[in-house]
Structures are given as C-alpha cells and as structure tokens.
PDB file of C-alpha atoms in Angstrom:
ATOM      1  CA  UNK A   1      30.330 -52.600   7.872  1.00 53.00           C
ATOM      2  CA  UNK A   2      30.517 -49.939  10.548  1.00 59.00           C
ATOM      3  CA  UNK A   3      26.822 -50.432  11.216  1.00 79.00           C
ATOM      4  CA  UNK A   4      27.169 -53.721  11.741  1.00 85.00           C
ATOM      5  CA  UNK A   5      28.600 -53.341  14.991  1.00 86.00           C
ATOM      6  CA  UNK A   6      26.456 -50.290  16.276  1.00 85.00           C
ATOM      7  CA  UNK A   7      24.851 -52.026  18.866  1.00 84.00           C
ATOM      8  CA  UNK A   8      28.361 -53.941  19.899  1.00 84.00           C
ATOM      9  CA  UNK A   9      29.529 -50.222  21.072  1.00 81.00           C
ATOM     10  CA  UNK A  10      26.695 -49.590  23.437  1.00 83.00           C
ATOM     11  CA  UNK A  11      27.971 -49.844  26.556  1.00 84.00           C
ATOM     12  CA  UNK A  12      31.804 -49.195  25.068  1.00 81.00           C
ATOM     13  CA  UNK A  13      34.791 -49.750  28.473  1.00 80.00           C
ATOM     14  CA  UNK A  14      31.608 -51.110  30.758  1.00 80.00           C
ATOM     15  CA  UNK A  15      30.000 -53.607  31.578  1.00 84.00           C
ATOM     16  CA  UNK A  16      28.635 -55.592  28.537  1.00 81.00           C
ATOM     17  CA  UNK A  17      31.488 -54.352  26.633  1.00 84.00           C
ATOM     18  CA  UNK A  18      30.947 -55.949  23.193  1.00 86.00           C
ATOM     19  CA  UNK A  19      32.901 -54.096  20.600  1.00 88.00           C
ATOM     20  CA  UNK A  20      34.751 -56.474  18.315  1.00 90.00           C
ATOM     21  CA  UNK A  21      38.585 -57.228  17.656  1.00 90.00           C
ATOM     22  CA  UNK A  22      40.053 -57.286  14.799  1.00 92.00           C
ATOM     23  CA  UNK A  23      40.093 -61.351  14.577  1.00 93.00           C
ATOM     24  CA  UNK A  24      36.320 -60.541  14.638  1.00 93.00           C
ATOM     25  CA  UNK A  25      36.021 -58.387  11.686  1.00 94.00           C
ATOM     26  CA  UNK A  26      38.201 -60.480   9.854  1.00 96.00           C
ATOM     27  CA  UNK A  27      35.998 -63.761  10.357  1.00 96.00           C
ATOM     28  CA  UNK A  28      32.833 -61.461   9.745  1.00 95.00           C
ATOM     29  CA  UNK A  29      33.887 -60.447   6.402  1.00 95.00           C
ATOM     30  CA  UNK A  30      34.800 -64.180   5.255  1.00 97.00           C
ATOM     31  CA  UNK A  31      38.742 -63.791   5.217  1.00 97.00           C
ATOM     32  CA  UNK A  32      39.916 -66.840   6.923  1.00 98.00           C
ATOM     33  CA  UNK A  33      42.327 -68.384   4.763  1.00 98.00           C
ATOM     34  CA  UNK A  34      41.227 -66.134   1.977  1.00 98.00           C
ATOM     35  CA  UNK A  35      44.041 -64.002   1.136  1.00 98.00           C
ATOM     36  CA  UNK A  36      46.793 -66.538   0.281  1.00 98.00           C
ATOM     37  CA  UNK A  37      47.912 -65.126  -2.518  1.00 97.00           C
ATOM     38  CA  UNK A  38      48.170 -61.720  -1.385  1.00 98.00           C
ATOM     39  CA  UNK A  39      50.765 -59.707   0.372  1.00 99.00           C
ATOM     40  CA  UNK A  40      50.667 -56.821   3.295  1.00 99.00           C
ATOM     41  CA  UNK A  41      53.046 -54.414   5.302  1.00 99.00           C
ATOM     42  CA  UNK A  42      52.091 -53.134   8.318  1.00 98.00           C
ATOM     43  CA  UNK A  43      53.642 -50.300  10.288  1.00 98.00           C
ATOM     44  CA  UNK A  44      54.293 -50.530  13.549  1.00 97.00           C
ATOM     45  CA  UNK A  45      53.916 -54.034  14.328  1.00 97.00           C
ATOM     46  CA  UNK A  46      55.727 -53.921  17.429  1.00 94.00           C
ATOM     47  CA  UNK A  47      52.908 -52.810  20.135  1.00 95.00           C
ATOM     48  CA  UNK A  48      49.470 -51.924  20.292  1.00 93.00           C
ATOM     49  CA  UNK A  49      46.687 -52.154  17.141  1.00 94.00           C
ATOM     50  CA  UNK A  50      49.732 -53.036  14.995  1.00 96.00           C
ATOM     51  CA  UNK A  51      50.140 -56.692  16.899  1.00 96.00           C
ATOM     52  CA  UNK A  52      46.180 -56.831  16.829  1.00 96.00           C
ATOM     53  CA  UNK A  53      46.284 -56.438  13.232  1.00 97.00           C
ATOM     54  CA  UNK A  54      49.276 -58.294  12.537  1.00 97.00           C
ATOM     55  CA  UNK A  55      47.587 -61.579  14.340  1.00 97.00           C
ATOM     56  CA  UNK A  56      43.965 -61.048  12.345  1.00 97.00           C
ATOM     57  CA  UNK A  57      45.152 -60.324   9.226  1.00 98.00           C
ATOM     58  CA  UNK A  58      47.628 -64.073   9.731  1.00 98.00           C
ATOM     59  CA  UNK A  59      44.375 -65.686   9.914  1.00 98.00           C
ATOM     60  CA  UNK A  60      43.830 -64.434   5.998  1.00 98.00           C
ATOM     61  CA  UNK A  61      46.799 -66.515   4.418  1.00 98.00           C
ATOM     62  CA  UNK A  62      48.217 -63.494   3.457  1.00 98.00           C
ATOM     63  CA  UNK A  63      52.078 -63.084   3.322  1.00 98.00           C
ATOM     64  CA  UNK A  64      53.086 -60.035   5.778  1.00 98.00           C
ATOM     65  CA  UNK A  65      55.518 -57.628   6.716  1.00 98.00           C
ATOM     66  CA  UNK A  66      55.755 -56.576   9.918  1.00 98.00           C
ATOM     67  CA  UNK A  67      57.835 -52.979  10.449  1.00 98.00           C
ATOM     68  CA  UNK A  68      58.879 -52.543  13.180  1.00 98.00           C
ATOM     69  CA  UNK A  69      61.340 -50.333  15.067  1.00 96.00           C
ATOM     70  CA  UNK A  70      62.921 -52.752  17.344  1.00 96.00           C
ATOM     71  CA  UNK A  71      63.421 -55.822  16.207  1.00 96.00           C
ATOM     72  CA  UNK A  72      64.066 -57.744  19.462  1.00 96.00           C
ATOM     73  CA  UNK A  73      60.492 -55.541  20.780  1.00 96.00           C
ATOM     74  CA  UNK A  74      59.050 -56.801  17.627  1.00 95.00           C
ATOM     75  CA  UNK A  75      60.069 -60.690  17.915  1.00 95.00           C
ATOM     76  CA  UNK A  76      58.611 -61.011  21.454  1.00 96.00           C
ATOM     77  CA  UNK A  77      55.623 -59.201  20.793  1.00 95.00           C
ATOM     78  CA  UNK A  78      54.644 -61.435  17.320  1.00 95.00           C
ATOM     79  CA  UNK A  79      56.549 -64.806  18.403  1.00 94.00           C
ATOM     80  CA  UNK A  80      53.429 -66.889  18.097  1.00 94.00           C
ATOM     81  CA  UNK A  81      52.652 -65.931  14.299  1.00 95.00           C
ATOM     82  CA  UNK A  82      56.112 -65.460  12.945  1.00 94.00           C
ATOM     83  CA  UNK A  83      57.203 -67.625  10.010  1.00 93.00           C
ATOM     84  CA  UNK A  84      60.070 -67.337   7.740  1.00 91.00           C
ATOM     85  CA  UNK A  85      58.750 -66.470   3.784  1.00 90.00           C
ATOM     86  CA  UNK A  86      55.416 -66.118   5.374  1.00 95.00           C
ATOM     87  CA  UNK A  87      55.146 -63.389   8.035  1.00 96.00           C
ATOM     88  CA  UNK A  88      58.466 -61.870   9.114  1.00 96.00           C
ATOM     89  CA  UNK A  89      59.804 -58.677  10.423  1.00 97.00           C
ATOM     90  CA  UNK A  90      61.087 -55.727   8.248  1.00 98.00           C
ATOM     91  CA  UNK A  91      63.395 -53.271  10.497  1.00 98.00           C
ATOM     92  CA  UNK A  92      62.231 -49.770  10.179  1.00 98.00           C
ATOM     93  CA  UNK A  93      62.434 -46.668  12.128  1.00 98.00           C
ATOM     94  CA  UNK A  94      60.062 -43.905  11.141  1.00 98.00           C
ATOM     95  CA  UNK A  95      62.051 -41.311  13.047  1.00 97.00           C
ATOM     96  CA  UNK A  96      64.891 -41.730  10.464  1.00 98.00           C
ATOM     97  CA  UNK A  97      63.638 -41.327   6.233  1.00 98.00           C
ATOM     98  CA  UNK A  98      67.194 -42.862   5.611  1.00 99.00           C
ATOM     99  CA  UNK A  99      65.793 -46.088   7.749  1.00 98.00           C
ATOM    100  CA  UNK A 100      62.543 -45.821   5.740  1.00 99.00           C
ATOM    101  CA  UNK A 101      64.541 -45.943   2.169  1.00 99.00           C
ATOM    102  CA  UNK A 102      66.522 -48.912   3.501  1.00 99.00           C
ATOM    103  CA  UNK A 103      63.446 -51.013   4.826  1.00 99.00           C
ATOM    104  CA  UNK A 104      61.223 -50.041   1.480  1.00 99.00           C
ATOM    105  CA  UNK A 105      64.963 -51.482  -0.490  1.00 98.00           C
ATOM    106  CA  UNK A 106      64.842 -54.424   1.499  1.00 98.00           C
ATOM    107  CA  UNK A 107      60.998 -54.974   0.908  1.00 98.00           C
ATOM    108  CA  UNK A 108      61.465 -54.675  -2.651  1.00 98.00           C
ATOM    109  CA  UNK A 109      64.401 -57.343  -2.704  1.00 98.00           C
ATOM    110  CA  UNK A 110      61.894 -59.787  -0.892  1.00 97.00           C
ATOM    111  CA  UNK A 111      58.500 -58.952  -2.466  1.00 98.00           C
ATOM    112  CA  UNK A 112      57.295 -58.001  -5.945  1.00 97.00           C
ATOM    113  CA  UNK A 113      53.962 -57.581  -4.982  1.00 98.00           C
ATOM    114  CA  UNK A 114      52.251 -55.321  -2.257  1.00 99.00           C
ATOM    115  CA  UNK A 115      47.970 -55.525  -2.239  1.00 99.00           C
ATOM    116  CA  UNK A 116      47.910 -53.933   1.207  1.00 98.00           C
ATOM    117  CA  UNK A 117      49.867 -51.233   2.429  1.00 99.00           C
ATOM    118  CA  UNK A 118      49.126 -50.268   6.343  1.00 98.00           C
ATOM    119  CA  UNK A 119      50.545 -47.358   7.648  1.00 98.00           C
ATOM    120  CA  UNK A 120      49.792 -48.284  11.328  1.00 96.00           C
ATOM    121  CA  UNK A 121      52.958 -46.550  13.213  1.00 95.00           C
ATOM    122  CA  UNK A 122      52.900 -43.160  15.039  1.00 92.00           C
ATOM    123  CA  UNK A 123      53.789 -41.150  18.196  1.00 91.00           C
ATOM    124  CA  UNK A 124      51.660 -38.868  20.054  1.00 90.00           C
ATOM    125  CA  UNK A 125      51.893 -35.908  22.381  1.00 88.00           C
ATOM    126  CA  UNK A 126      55.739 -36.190  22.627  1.00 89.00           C
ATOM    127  CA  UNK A 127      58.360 -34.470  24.519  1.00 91.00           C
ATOM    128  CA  UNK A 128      59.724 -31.841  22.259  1.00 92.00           C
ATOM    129  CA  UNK A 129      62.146 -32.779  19.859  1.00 92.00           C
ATOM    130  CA  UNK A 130      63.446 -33.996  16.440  1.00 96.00           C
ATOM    131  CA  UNK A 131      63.484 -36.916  14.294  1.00 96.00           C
ATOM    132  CA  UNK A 132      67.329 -37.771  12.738  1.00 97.00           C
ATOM    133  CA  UNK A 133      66.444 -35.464  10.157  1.00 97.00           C
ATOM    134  CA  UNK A 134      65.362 -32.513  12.060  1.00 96.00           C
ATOM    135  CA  UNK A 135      61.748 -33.012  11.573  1.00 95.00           C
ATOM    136  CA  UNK A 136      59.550 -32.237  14.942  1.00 94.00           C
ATOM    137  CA  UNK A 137      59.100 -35.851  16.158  1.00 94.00           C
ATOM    138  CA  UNK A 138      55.245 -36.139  15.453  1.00 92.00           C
ATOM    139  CA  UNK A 139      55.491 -35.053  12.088  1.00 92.00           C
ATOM    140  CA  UNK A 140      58.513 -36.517  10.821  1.00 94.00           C
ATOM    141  CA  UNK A 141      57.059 -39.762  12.127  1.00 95.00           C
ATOM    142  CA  UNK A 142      53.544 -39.491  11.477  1.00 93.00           C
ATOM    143  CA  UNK A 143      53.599 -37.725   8.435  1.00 93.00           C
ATOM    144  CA  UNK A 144      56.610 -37.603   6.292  1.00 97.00           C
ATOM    145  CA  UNK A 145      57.674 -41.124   7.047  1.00 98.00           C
ATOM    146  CA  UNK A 146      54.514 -43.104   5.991  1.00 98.00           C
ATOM    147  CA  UNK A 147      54.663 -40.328   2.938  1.00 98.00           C
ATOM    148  CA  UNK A 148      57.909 -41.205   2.111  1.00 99.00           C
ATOM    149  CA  UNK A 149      57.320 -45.565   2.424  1.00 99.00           C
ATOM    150  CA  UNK A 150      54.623 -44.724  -0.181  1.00 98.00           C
ATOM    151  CA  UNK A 151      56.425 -42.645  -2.500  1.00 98.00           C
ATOM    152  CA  UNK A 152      58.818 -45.029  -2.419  1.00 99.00           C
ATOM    153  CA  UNK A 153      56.849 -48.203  -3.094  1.00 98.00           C
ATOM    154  CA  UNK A 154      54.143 -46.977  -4.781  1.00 98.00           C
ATOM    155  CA  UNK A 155      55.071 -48.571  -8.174  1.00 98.00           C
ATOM    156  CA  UNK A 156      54.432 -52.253  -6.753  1.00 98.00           C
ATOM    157  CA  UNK A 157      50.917 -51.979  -4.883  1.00 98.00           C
ATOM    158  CA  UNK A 158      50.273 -49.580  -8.758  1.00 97.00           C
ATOM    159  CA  UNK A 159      51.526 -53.216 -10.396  1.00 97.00           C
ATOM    160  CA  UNK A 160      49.974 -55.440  -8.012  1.00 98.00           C
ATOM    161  CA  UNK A 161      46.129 -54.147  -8.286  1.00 97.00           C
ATOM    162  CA  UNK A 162      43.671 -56.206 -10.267  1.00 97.00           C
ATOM    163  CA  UNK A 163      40.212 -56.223 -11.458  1.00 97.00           C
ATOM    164  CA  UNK A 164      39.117 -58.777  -8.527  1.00 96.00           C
ATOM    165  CA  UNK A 165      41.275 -57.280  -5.995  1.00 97.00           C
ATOM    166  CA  UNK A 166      42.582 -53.708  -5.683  1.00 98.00           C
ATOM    167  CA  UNK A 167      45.350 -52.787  -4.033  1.00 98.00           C
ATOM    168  CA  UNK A 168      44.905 -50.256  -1.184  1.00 97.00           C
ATOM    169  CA  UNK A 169      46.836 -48.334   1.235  1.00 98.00           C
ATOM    170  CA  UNK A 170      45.440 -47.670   4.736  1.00 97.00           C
ATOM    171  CA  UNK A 171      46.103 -45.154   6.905  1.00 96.00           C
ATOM    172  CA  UNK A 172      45.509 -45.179  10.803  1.00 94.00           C
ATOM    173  CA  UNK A 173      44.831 -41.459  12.247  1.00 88.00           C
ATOM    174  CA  UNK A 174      42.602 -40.080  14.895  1.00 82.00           C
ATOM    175  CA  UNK A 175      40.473 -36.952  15.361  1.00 81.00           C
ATOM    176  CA  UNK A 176      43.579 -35.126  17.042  1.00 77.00           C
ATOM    177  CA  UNK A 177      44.482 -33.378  14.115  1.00 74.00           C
ATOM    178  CA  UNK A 178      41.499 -31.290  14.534  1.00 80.00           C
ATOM    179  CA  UNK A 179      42.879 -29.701  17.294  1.00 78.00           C
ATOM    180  CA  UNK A 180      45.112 -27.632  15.376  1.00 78.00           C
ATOM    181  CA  UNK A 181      46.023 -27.234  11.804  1.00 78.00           C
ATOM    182  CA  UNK A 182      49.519 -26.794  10.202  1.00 81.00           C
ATOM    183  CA  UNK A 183      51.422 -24.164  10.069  1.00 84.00           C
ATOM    184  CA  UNK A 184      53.864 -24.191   7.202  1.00 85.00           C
ATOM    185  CA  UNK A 185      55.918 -21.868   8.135  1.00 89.00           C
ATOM    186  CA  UNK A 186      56.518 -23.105  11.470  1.00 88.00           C
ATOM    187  CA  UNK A 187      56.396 -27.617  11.187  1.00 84.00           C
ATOM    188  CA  UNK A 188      59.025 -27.162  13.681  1.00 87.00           C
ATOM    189  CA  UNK A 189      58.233 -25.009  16.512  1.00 89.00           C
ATOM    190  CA  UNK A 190      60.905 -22.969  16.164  1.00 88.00           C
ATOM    191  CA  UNK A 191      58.875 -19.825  16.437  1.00 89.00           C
ATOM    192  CA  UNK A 192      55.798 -20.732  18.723  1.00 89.00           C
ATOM    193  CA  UNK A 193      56.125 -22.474  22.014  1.00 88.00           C
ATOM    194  CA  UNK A 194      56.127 -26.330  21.613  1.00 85.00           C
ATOM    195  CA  UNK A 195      52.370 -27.673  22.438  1.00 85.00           C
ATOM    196  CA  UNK A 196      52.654 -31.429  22.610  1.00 84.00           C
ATOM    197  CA  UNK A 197      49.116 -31.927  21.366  1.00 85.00           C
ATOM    198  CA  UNK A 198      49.015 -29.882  18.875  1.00 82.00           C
ATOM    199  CA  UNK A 199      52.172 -30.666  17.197  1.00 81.00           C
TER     200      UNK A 199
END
C-alpha cells in the first residue's frame, strides 16, 4: 500500500503537495460502505489524526467509538458524523487507568463485538508531571493506558475475529522513542533530571 503513494510524497509541505488523507486511503482500498457489520474504537477522537480517522473510517459503515477525553471537545470536533447506535462518543481519560476501566465497562455494556481496536491518543514532550496514578504523564498515557484498554477488552476483538475478517489492534507511535530507551528503574524521573523528549 505504502508504495502506492511514493510519488504522492514528493514534494511533501510544498508546492504540489499530494500526499493523501485518510478519506483517500479508505476509497483506494474499496471500503466505502464496506464495513457495516463491523465495529471500531478509536482513541483520541477529540483532535488531530483521531477526527481524520474518525470521519474516513464513517465512510466504511462501520459502527464506532469515539474516546475521547472531553466530551464537550469531542462533540464539536465530530458533530457532522455523530449518530446515536452508530458512531458515538465513549468518555475516557488516558491520564487516569480508573477512567480507562470505566470507559472499557461501558464499551462492553454497548458492544459485544470489537474488529478494530485504534489506539490513536497520546501526549508528547510534556511539562513534567504525573498522571492520577503517579505515572510520568507520557508514559502513563502513552503506554500503560492503551496497555491497560487492551488487557481489558481483549476477550471481545479474541471473539470477534473470523476467517474473512480478523480482528486487529492498531497502534499510532512515531520514531521518538528512538531517542531514548527505558529505564526501568527510573519510568518516573525521580532520579535523573526530567527531559521532556525523552520521557
């Protein structure tokens, strides 16, 4: 697929600017209206590539759940595709595992079924400090969250997978981890310096 759109990154934030959106891949690959009978969550649905996805992935059929921290945030930002029993918004704050439990609860009272688990949500080069339980912000909310949300509804995407379609679980990341690896005995910074970017 990548090599599809080779060329289309050429000339990437200039002129002749090409690269595709999501809508794009979506009606590349032959998913309009395809997915009907399937059923997605998506992380961090309030801003940025979660919204992008959110609105492509509405063109498949599929029945979504958008998580999102702020629910209000989250309404204005998806207004145009929200539906109730079709695409609506699951309240979830990654910086808090005991608002993780309830929204995978709440999931799980709405949904039997989960083909396509997107862990979209994240921070990045924060201020210092902690999630609600005393995580360092970046990897409470990066890491142990989406861990968590999986652990926790693994069972149904496990259920949910078939022959013709298998479940899967994405996972949105960039190179920045490459910048520093983990140290174990230290997640929290409380014997180094705090380095936003490295965190």
């Amino acid at each position: 697929m990548f090599s599809r759109y080779a060329a289309a990154h050429q000339n990437s934030k200039g002129p002749g600017d090409a690269r595709p959106t999501a809508l794009d891949i979506v009606r590349d690959e032959g998913l309009l209206g395809k997915l009907t009978d399937k059923v997605v969550l998506i992380t961090g649905c309030s801003s940025g590539i979660g919204v992008e996805t959110a609105k492509a992935l509405n063109t498949t059929g599929a029945k979504l759940f958008l998580g999102v921290r702020d629910t209000a945030k989250g309404q204005a930002a998806l207004t145009d595709i929200l539906k109730p029993g079709y695409v609506e918004l699951l309240q979830m704050d990654l910086n808090s595992l005991d608002s993780v439990r309830s929204a995978a609860e709440e999931f799980q009272k709405q949904s039997k079924t989960l083909n396509i688990l997107i862990n979209n949500a994240g921070v990045m080069a924060t201020p210092e400090g902690r999630t609600a339980d005393g995580f360092e912000t970046q990897f409470g909310t990066n890491h142990l969250a989406h861990f968590l949300l999986f652990q926790l509804l693994k069972p149904t995407p496990f259920a949910s997978s078939t022959p013709g379609f298998n479940s899967r679980v994405v996972c949105l990341s960039s190179s920045g981890h490459r910048g520093a690896g983990i140290q174990f005995d230290d997640y929290n910074f409380e014997k180094r310096d705090y380095a936003p970017w490295t965190a």
